[in-house]
Backbone as a printed PyTorch tensor [residue, N CA C, xyz], in Angstrom:
tensor([[[ 1.3960, -1.4950,  0.3710],
         [-0.2450, -0.6550, -0.4610],
         [ 1.3460,  1.2720,  0.5020]],

        [[ 0.4250,  1.8240, -1.1430],
         [ 1.4370,  3.2430, -1.3020],
         [ 0.8740,  4.5650,  0.5150]],

        [[ 2.3230,  5.0480,  0.3460],
         [ 1.6030,  6.2310,  1.6610],
         [ 0.7140,  6.9540,  0.9920]],

        [[-0.0920,  7.2890, -0.1630],
         [-0.8890,  7.5960, -0.0250],
         [-2.3040,  7.1610,  0.0160]],

        [[-2.4520,  6.0230, -0.1490],
         [-3.3230,  4.9110, -0.4720],
         [-3.6160,  5.0100,  0.9330]],

        [[-2.8780,  5.1010,  1.7780],
         [-2.5690,  4.6620,  3.5650],
         [-3.0830,  6.4090,  4.2550]],

        [[-2.8490,  7.6070,  3.9430],
         [-3.3640,  8.6650,  4.4820],
         [-5.0140,  8.7890,  3.8820]],

        [[-5.4050,  8.0290,  2.0840],
         [-6.5890,  8.0110,  2.0410],
         [-7.7900,  6.7840,  2.5250]],

        [[-6.6640,  5.4580,  2.8540],
         [-7.8900,  4.9540,  4.3950],
         [-7.9460,  5.4570,  4.9550]],

        [[-7.1810,  5.8030,  5.9340],
         [-7.8680,  6.3220,  7.4740],
         [-7.7230,  7.4060,  7.4450]],

        [[-8.8840,  8.2990,  6.4240],
         [-8.9970,  9.6220,  6.3310],
         [-8.2410, 11.1950,  7.5440]],

        [[-7.0710, 11.5880,  7.1050],
         [-6.4480, 11.8250,  7.4110],
         [-5.2890, 11.8990,  7.0120]],

        [[-5.1500, 13.6130,  7.1340],
         [-4.7080, 14.4410,  5.9840],
         [-2.7730, 14.5120,  5.3970]],

        [[-1.3870, 15.0170,  5.7350],
         [-1.0800, 15.4910,  5.9170],
         [ 0.0050, 15.7910,  7.0230]],

        [[-0.3980, 16.6960,  6.8600],
         [-0.2090, 17.1290,  8.0670],
         [-0.7720, 16.9760,  9.8380]],

        [[-2.0190, 16.0850,  9.7700],
         [-2.7780, 14.9670, 10.6790],
         [-1.0410, 13.8950, 10.5980]],

        [[-1.2790, 13.1470, 10.1190],
         [-0.2530, 12.5640, 10.0280],
         [ 1.8610, 12.7260, 10.5670]],

        [[ 1.4910, 13.2920,  9.9470],
         [ 3.3120, 14.5230, 10.5510],
         [ 3.1000, 14.5680, 11.1540]],

        [[ 1.7170, 14.8770, 12.6790],
         [ 1.6230, 15.5740, 13.8720],
         [ 1.7200, 14.6460, 15.0610]],

        [[ 0.7450, 12.8680, 14.7500],
         [ 1.4650, 12.1220, 14.7660],
         [ 3.0520, 11.8290, 14.7010]],

        [[ 3.4930, 11.2460, 14.0190],
         [ 3.9360, 11.1040, 14.3990],
         [ 5.5250, 11.4390, 15.3150]],

        [[ 5.0100, 13.0200, 14.9020],
         [ 6.1730, 13.4100, 16.0180],
         [ 5.3690, 13.0160, 17.3170]],

        [[ 4.0250, 13.5850, 17.7810],
         [ 3.7630, 13.2690, 18.5010],
         [ 3.9600, 12.0520, 19.7110]],

        [[ 4.1060, 10.8190, 18.5800],
         [ 4.7580,  9.3570, 19.3190],
         [ 6.5340,  9.2800, 18.3850]],

        [[ 6.9790,  9.6110, 18.4790],
         [ 8.4590,  8.7910, 17.7940],
         [ 9.3350, 10.7340, 18.1060]],

        [[ 8.7570, 11.1020, 18.2460],
         [ 9.3010, 12.4700, 18.7950],
         [ 9.5330, 13.5450, 17.1630]],

        [[ 9.6100, 12.4390, 15.4270],
         [10.3670, 13.3470, 14.7200],
         [10.1690, 13.9590, 14.2490]],

        [[11.0190, 14.7330, 13.6590],
         [10.4580, 16.0790, 12.9680],
         [10.3100, 15.5670, 11.3320]],

        [[ 9.0760, 16.0960, 11.2660],
         [ 9.9620, 15.6220,  9.2850],
         [ 8.8740, 17.2610,  8.8890]],

        [[ 9.9630, 17.2350,  7.7810],
         [ 9.1080, 18.6430,  7.4010],
         [ 7.7870, 19.0800,  5.6820]],

        [[ 6.9800, 18.7980,  6.6830],
         [ 5.4320, 19.0180,  5.6500],
         [ 5.9630, 19.0780,  3.9460]],

        [[ 7.2810, 19.6860,  3.5540],
         [ 7.5660, 19.8120,  1.7810],
         [ 7.5790, 18.0590,  1.9020]],

        [[ 9.1190, 18.0390,  2.3650],
         [ 9.2560, 16.8770,  2.3590],
         [ 8.3480, 15.3570,  2.4560]],

        [[ 7.3190, 15.3260,  3.7000],
         [ 6.7600, 14.0140,  3.7230],
         [ 4.9290, 14.4660,  2.2810]],

        [[ 5.2200, 15.4380,  2.1940],
         [ 4.1560, 15.7100,  0.3640],
         [ 5.7990, 14.7390, -1.0710]],

        [[ 6.7960, 14.6020, -0.5720],
         [ 7.1130, 14.5890, -1.8370],
         [ 7.3920, 12.2680, -1.5400]],

        [[ 7.1090, 12.4680, -0.0530],
         [ 7.1220, 11.0080, -0.5300],
         [ 6.1450, 10.2960, -0.7670]],

        [[ 4.3510, 11.5510, -0.1730],
         [ 3.0990, 10.5890, -0.5320],
         [ 3.6960, 10.8370, -2.5480]],

        [[ 3.2360, 11.2710, -2.9390],
         [ 3.9060, 11.7760, -4.4300],
         [ 5.4200, 10.7180, -5.0610]],

        [[ 5.8410,  9.9900, -4.2890],
         [ 6.8680,  9.4760, -5.3700],
         [ 7.7700, 10.2800, -5.2890]],

        [[ 8.0090, 11.7180, -5.8680],
         [ 8.8490, 11.6400, -5.6060],
         [11.1170, 11.2760, -5.0330]],

        [[10.6590, 11.8990, -3.6970],
         [10.8830, 11.1380, -3.4980],
         [11.4130, 10.2230, -1.9900]],

        [[11.9080,  9.2810, -1.8440],
         [12.2640,  8.2210, -1.0870],
         [12.6870,  9.1600,  0.2210]],

        [[11.9050,  7.7070,  1.5250],
         [12.5700,  8.4230,  2.7260],
         [13.3630,  7.4030,  2.9890]],

        [[13.9380,  7.7550,  4.1900],
         [15.4530,  7.9300,  4.3370],
         [14.9780,  5.9890,  5.2470]],

        [[16.3940,  5.9600,  5.7440],
         [16.5020,  3.7050,  6.4880],
         [14.8480,  4.6460,  7.7370]],

        [[15.6260,  6.1710,  8.6580],
         [15.2240,  6.1660, 10.2310],
         [13.9420,  6.1740,  9.6020]],

        [[13.8100,  6.8580,  8.5930],
         [12.0170,  7.2650,  8.0880],
         [11.4390,  6.2320,  7.7460]],

        [[11.7970,  5.2850,  7.1560],
         [10.9410,  4.6600,  6.5880],
         [11.1730,  3.5990,  7.7820]],

        [[10.9490,  3.4880,  8.4900],
         [11.1300,  2.3730,  9.9440],
         [10.2950,  3.1520, 10.9760]],

        [[10.6000,  3.9590, 10.7140],
         [ 8.8710,  5.0420, 11.4440],
         [ 7.2420,  4.5030, 10.5380]],

        [[ 7.8130,  4.6860,  9.5610],
         [ 6.4260,  5.3460,  9.2310],
         [ 5.5830,  4.0260,  8.9590]],

        [[ 6.5910,  2.3880,  8.5880],
         [ 6.1120,  0.9860,  8.3540],
         [ 6.6390,  1.4930, 10.6770]],

        [[ 6.5660,  1.3630, 11.0980],
         [ 5.8470,  0.9250, 12.2500],
         [ 4.6620,  1.9600, 12.4500]],

        [[ 4.4970,  3.6260, 12.2600],
         [ 3.3270,  3.9210, 12.6600],
         [ 2.3530,  4.0610, 11.7010]],

        [[ 2.6070,  2.8580, 11.0400],
         [ 1.2550,  2.2470,  9.7340],
         [ 1.0810,  0.2840,  9.9990]],

        [[ 1.6140,  0.5350, 11.5600],
         [ 1.5190, -1.1610, 11.8500],
         [ 1.7200, -2.5300, 10.0890]],

        [[ 2.8750, -1.3870,  9.3120],
         [ 3.1570, -2.1700,  8.6840],
         [ 2.3960, -2.7540,  7.4370]],

        [[ 1.6540, -1.4340,  7.3170],
         [ 0.7670, -1.3500,  5.9030],
         [ 1.5460, -0.5370,  4.4950]],

        [[ 2.6950,  0.6280,  5.3760],
         [ 3.5720,  0.6770,  3.6030],
         [ 4.3500,  0.2900,  4.2410]],

        [[ 5.3520, -0.2010,  3.3880],
         [ 6.8880, -0.6470,  3.8490],
         [ 7.8890,  0.0000,  2.7660]],

        [[ 9.2330, -0.0410,  3.2420],
         [10.2970,  0.1100,  1.8380],
         [ 9.8060, -0.1710,  0.5430]],

        [[ 9.6490, -1.5040,  0.2740],
         [ 8.9520, -2.2350, -0.6390],
         [ 7.6940, -0.8620, -1.8480]],

        [[ 7.3820, -0.8710, -0.9530],
         [ 5.6010,  0.8190, -1.5120],
         [ 6.2000,  1.8200, -2.3910]],

        [[ 7.5850,  1.7660, -0.9260],
         [ 8.2480,  3.4620, -2.7400],
         [ 8.9510,  3.0070, -3.9330]],

        [[ 9.3590,  1.2930, -4.2140],
         [ 9.8420,  1.0770, -5.1370],
         [ 8.9230,  0.8310, -6.2120]],

        [[ 8.6880,  1.0530, -7.2120],
         [ 7.0630,  0.7080, -8.1830],
         [ 8.5540, -0.0050, -9.4960]]])
């Protein structure tokens, strides 16, 4: 599942999900960077990828960024 599909299924905004990650994991993710991940322009680094995988309970993994 792509990050975009996950956000749509969860019915949350990019900023809502970023705030959730910041509150739970303490990771600061700029909105512009996150938007690039959602659109597939950029791939998260390992640290952020692990956070995304954990935050989505395994629904979004590193494999989902490579097509």
